[in-house]
PDB file of C-alpha atoms in Angstrom:
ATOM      1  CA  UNK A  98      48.215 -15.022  59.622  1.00 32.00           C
ATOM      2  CA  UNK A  99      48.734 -11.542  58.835  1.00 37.00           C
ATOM      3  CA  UNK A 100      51.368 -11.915  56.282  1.00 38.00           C
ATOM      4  CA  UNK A 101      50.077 -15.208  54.976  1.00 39.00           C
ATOM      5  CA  UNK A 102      46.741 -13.336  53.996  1.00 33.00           C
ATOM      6  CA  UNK A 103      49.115 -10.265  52.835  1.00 35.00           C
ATOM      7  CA  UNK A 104      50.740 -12.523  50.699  1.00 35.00           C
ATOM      8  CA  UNK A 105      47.710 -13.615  48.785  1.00 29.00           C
ATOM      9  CA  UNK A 106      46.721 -10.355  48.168  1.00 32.00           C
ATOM     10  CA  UNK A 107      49.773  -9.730  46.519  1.00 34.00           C
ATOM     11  CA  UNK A 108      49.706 -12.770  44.582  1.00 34.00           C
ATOM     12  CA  UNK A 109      53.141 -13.226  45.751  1.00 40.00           C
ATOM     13  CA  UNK A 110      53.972 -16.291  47.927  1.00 37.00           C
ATOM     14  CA  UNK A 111      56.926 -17.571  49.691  1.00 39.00           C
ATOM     15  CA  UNK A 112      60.683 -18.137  47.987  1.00 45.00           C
ATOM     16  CA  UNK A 113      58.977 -16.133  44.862  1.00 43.00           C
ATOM     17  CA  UNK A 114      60.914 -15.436  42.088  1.00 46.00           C
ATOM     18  CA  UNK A 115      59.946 -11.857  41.373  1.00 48.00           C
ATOM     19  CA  UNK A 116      57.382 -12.248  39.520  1.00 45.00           C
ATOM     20  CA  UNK A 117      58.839 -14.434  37.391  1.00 50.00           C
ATOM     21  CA  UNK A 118      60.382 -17.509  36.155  1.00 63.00           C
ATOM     22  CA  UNK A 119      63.607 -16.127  36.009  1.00 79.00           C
ATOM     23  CA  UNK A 120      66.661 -18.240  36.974  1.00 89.00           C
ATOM     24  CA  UNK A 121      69.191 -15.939  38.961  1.00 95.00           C
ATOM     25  CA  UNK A 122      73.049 -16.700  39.028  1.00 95.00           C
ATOM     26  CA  UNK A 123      72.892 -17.174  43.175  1.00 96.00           C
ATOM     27  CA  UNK A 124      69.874 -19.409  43.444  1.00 94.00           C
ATOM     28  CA  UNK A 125      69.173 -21.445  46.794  1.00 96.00           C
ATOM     29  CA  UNK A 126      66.516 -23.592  48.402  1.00 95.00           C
ATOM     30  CA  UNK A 127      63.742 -22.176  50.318  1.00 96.00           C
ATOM     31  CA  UNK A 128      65.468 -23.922  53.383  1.00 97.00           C
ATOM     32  CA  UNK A 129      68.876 -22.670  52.507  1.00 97.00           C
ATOM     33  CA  UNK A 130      67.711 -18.754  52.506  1.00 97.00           C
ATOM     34  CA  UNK A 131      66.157 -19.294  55.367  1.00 97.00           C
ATOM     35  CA  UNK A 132      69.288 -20.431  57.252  1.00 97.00           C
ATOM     36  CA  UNK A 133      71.185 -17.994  55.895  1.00 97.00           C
ATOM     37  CA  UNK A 134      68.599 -14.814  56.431  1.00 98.00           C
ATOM     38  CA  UNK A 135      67.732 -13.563  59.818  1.00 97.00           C
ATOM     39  CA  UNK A 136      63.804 -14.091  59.795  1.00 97.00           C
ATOM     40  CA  UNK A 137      63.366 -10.312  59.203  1.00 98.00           C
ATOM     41  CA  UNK A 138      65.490 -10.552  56.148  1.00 98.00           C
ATOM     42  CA  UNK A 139      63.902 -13.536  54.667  1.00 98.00           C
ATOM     43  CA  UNK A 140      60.025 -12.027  54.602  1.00 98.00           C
ATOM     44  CA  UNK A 141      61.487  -9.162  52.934  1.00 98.00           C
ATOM     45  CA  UNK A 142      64.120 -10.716  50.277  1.00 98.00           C
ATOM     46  CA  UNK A 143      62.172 -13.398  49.726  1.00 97.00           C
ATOM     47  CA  UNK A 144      58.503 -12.913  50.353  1.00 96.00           C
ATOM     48  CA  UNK A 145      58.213  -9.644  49.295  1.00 95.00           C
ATOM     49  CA  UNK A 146      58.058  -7.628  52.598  1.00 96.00           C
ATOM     50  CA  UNK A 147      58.249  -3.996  53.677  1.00 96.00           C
ATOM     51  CA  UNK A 148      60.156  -3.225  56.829  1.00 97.00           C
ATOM     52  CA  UNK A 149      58.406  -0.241  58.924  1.00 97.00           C
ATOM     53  CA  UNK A 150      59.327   3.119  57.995  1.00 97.00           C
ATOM     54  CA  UNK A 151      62.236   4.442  60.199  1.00 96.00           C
ATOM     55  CA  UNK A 152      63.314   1.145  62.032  1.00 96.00           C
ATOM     56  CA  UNK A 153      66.412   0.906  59.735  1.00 97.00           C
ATOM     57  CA  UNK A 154      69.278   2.595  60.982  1.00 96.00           C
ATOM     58  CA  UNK A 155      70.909   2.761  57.350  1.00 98.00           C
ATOM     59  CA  UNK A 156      68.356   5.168  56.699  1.00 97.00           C
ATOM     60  CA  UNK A 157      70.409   7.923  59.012  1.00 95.00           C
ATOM     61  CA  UNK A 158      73.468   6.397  57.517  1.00 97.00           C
ATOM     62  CA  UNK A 159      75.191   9.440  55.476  1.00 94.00           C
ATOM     63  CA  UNK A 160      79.076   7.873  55.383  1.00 96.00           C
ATOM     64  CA  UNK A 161      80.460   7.169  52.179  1.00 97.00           C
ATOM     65  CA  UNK A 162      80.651   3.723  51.004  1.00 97.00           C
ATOM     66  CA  UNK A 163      78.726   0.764  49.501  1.00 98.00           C
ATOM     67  CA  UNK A 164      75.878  -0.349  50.048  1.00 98.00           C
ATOM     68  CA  UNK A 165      75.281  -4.554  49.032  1.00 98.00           C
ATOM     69  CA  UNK A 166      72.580  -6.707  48.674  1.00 98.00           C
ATOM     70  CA  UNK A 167      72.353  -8.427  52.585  1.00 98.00           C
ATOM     71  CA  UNK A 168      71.500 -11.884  50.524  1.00 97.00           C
ATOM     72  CA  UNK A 169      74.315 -12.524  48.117  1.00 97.00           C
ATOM     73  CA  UNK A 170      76.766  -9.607  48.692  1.00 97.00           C
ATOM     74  CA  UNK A 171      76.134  -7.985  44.897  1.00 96.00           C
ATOM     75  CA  UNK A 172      77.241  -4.516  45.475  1.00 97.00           C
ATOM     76  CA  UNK A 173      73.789  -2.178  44.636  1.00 98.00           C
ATOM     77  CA  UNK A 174      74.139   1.315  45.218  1.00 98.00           C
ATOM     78  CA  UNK A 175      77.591   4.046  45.883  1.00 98.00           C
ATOM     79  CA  UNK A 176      76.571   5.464  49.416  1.00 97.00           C
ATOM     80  CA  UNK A 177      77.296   9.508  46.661  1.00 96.00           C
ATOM     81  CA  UNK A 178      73.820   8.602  45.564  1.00 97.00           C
ATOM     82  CA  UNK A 179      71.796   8.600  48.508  1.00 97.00           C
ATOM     83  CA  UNK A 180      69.436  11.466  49.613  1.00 97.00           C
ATOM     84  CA  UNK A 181      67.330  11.464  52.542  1.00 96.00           C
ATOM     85  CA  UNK A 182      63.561  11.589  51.091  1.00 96.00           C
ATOM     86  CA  UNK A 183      62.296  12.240  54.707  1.00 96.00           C
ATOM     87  CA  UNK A 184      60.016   8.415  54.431  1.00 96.00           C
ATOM     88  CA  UNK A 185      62.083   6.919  56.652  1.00 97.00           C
ATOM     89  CA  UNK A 186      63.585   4.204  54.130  1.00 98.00           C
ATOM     90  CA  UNK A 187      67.318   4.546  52.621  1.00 98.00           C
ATOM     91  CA  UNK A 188      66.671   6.161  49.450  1.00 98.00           C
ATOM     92  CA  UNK A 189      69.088   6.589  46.335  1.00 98.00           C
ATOM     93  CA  UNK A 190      68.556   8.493  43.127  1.00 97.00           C
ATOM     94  CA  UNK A 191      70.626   5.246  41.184  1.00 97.00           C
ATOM     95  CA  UNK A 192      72.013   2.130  41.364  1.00 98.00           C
ATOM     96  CA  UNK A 193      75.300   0.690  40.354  1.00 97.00           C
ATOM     97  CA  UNK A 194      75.804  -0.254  36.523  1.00 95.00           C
ATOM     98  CA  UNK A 195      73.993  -3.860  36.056  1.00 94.00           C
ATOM     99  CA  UNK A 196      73.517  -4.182  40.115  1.00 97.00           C
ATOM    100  CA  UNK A 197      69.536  -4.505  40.100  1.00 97.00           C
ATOM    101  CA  UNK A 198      66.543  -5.135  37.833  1.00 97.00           C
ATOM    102  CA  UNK A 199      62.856  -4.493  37.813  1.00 96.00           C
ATOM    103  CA  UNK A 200      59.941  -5.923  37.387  1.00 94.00           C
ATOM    104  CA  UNK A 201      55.985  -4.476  37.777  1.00 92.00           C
ATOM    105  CA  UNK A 202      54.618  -4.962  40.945  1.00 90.00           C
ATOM    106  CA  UNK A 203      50.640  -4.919  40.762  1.00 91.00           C
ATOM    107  CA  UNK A 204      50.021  -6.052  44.580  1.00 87.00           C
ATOM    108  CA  UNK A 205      47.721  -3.855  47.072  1.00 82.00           C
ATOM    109  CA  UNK A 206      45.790  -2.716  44.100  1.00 88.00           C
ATOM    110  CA  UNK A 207      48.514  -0.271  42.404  1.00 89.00           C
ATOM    111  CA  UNK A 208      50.605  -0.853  40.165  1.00 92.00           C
ATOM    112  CA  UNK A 209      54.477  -0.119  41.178  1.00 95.00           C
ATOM    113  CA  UNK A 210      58.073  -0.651  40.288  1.00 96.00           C
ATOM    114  CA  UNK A 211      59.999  -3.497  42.006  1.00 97.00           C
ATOM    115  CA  UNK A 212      63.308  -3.115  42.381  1.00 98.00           C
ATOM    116  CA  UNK A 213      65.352  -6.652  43.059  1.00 98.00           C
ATOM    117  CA  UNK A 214      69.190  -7.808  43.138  1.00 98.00           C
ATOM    118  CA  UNK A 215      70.286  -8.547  39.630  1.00 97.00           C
ATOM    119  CA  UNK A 216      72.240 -11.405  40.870  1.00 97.00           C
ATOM    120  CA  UNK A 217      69.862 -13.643  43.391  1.00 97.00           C
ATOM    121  CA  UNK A 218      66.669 -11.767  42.702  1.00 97.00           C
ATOM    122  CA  UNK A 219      66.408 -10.888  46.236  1.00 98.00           C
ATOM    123  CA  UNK A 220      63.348  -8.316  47.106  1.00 98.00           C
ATOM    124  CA  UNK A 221      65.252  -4.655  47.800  1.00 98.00           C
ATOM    125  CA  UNK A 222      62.368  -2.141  47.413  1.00 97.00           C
ATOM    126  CA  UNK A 223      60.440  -0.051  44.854  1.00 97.00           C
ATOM    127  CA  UNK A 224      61.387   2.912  42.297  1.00 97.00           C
ATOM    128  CA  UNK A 225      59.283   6.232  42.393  1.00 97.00           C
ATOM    129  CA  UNK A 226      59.648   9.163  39.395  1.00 96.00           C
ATOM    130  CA  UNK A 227      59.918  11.621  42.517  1.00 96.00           C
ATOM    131  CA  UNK A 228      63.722  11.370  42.656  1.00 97.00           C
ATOM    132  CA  UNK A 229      66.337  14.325  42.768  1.00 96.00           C
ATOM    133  CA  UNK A 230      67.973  15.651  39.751  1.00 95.00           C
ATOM    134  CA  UNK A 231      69.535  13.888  37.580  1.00 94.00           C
ATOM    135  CA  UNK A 232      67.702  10.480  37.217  1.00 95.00           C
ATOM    136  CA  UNK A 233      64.363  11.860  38.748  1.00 97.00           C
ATOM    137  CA  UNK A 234      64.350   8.474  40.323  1.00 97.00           C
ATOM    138  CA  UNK A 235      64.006   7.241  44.239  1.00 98.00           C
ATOM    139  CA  UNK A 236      64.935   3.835  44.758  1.00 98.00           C
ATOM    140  CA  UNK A 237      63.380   3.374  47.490  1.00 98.00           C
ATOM    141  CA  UNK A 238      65.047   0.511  49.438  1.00 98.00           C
ATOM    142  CA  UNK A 239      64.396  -1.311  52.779  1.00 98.00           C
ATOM    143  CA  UNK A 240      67.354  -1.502  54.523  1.00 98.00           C
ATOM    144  CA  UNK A 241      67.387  -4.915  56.167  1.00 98.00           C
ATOM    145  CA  UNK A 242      67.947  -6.166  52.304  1.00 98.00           C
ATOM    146  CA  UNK A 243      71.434  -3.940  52.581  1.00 98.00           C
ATOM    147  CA  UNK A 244      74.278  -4.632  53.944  1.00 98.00           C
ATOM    148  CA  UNK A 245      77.096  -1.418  53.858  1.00 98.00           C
ATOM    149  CA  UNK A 246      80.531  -1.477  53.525  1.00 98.00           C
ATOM    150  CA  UNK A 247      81.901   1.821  55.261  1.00 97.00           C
ATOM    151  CA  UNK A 248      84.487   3.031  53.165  1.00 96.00           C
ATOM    152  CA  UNK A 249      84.365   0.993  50.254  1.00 96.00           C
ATOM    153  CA  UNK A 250      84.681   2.582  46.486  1.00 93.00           C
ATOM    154  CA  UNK A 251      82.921   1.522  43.263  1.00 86.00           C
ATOM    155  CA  UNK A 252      84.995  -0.042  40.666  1.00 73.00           C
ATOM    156  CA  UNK A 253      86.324   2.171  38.122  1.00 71.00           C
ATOM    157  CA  UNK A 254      85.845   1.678  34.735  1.00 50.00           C
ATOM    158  CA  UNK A 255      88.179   3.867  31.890  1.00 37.00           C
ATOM    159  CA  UNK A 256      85.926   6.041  29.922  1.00 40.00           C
ATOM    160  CA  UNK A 257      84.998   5.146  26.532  1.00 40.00           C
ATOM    161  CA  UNK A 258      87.616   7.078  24.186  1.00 40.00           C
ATOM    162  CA  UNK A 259      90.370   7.818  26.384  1.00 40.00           C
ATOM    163  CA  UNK A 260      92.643   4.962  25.373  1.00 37.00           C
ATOM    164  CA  UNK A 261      96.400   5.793  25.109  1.00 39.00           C
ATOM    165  CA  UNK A 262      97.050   7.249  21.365  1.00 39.00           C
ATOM    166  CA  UNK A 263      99.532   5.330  19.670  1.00 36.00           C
ATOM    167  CA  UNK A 264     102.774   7.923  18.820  1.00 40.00           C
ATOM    168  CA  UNK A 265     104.088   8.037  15.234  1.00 37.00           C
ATOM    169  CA  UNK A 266     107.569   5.789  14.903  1.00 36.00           C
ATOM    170  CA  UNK A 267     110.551   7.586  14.552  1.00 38.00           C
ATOM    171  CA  UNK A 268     113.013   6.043  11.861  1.00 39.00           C
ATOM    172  CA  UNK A 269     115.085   4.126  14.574  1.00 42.00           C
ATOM    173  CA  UNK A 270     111.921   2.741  15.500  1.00 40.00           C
ATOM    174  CA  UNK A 271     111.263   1.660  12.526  1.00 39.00           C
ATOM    175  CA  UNK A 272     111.766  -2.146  10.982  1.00 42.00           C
ATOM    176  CA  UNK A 273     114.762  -2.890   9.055  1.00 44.00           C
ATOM    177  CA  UNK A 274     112.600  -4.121   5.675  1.00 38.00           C
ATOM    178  CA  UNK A 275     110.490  -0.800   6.190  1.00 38.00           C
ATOM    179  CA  UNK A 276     113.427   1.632   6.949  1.00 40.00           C
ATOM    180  CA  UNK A 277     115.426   0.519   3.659  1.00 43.00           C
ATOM    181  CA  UNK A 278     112.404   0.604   1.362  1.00 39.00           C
ATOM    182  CA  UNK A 279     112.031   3.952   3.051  1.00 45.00           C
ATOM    183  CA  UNK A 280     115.487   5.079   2.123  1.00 46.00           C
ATOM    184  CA  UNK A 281     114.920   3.563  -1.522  1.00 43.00           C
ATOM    185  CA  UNK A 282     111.508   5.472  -2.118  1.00 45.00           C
ATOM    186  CA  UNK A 283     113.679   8.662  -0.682  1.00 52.00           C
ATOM    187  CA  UNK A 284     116.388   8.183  -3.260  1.00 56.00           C
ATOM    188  CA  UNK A 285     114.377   7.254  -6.647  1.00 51.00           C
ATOM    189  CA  UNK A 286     112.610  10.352  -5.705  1.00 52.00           C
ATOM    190  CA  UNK A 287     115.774  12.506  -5.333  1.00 56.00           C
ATOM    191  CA  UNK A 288     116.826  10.859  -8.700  1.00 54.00           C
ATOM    192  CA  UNK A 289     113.586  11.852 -10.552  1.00 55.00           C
ATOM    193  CA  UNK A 290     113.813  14.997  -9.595  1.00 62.00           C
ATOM    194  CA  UNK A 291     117.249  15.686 -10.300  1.00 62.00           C
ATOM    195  CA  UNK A 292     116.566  13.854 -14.039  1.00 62.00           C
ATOM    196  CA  UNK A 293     113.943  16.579 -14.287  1.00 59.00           C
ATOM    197  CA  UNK A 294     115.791  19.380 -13.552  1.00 58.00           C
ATOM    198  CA  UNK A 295     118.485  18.459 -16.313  1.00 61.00           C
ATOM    199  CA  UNK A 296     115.615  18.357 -18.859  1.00 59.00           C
ATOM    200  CA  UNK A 297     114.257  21.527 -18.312  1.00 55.00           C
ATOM    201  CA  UNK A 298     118.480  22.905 -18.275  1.00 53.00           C
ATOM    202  CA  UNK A 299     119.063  20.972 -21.416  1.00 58.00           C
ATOM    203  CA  UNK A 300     115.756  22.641 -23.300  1.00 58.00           C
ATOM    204  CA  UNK A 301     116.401  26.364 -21.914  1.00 55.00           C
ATOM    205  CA  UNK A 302     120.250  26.019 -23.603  1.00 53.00           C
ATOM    206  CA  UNK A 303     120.747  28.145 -27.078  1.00 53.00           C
ATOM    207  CA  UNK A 304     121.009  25.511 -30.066  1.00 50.00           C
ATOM    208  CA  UNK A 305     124.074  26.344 -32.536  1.00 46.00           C
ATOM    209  CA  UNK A 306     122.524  26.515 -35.890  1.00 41.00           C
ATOM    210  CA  UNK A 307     124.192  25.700 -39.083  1.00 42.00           C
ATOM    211  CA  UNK A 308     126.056  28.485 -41.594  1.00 35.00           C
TER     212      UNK A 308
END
């Protein structure tokens, strides 16, 4: 009754899709999320719920790891992000690179950000400008949408610009067609300048002049 009549104050109602119309790569029946979700995770990830503040034991969590969305596995958040904010929910100053999305949340009459997975659109939290250095940002997550992997390391990605630098060829690397048009440019050029030199010899030499 409680959360039916929370729900229409939030203008958000059961198996919602964020706000939107948005079609989401993992996308399942109302019935199949709710097989697959313990009931506490389905009235959060799907309807929108808040877990009670200090009932999650990820909050005290401090191992390193990964933290992933407890609907669809999409990894959300590297465990070297995550602060304790003293409110009782898990709280990271950033996600992983294209892990979540956002959307405006206008329910309880304020207007927040909502922070959902990127992949099945499941309901994770909200994001506050109140964060630590450098973002600013606290994503501020329940933890029965997370599911963490002890341990586990983010992808790496090769920074932009640090490709291998191609060395110059030596000659025996060279082609054969490239190598002898090499060694022809080298010896029309020794010619020329060998040609030139006789000029300027032949010009400098005393003429005999005639009695």
């Amino acid at each position: 009754m409680a959360e039916g009549l929370l729900g229409r104050l939030s203008g958000r109602g059961a198996s919602s899709k964020t706000g939107t119309d948005k079609n989401f790569e993992v996308a399942l029946s109302d019935e199949e999320w709710r097989q697959r979700l313990t009931p506490e995770q389905y009235r959060v990830l799907r309807q929108h719920g808040t877990e009670r503040a200090g009932t999650s034991p990820l909050d005290k969590q401090h191992g390193a790891g990964i933290y992933h969305c407890a609907a669809c596995g999409q990894p959300l958040f590297d465990a070297g992000s995550k602060f304790n904010s003293g409110t009782g929910w898990p709280s990271f100053s950033a996600p992983l690179e294209q892990a979540v999305e956002t959307d405006t949340d206008r329910s309880f009459f304020m207007t927040r950000t909502e922070v959902h997975c990127r992949r099945c659109g499941g309901h994770l939290g909200h994001a506050f400008e109140d964060g630590p250095a450098p973002t600013g940002l606290r994503y501020c997550m329940n933890g029965v949408s997370l599911d963490f992997h002890a341990g586990e390391t983010p992808p790496e990605s090769a920074p932009a610009g640090n490709a291998p630098k191609k060395e110059r060829m030596t000659a025996a690397e060279l082609p054969g067609s490239i190598l002898s048009f090499r060694c022809h440019c080298e010896r029309s050029a020794a010619i020329s300048r060998q040609r030139s030199a006789e000029g300027l010899l032949r010009r400098s030499a005393p003429r005999n002049e005639g009695m």
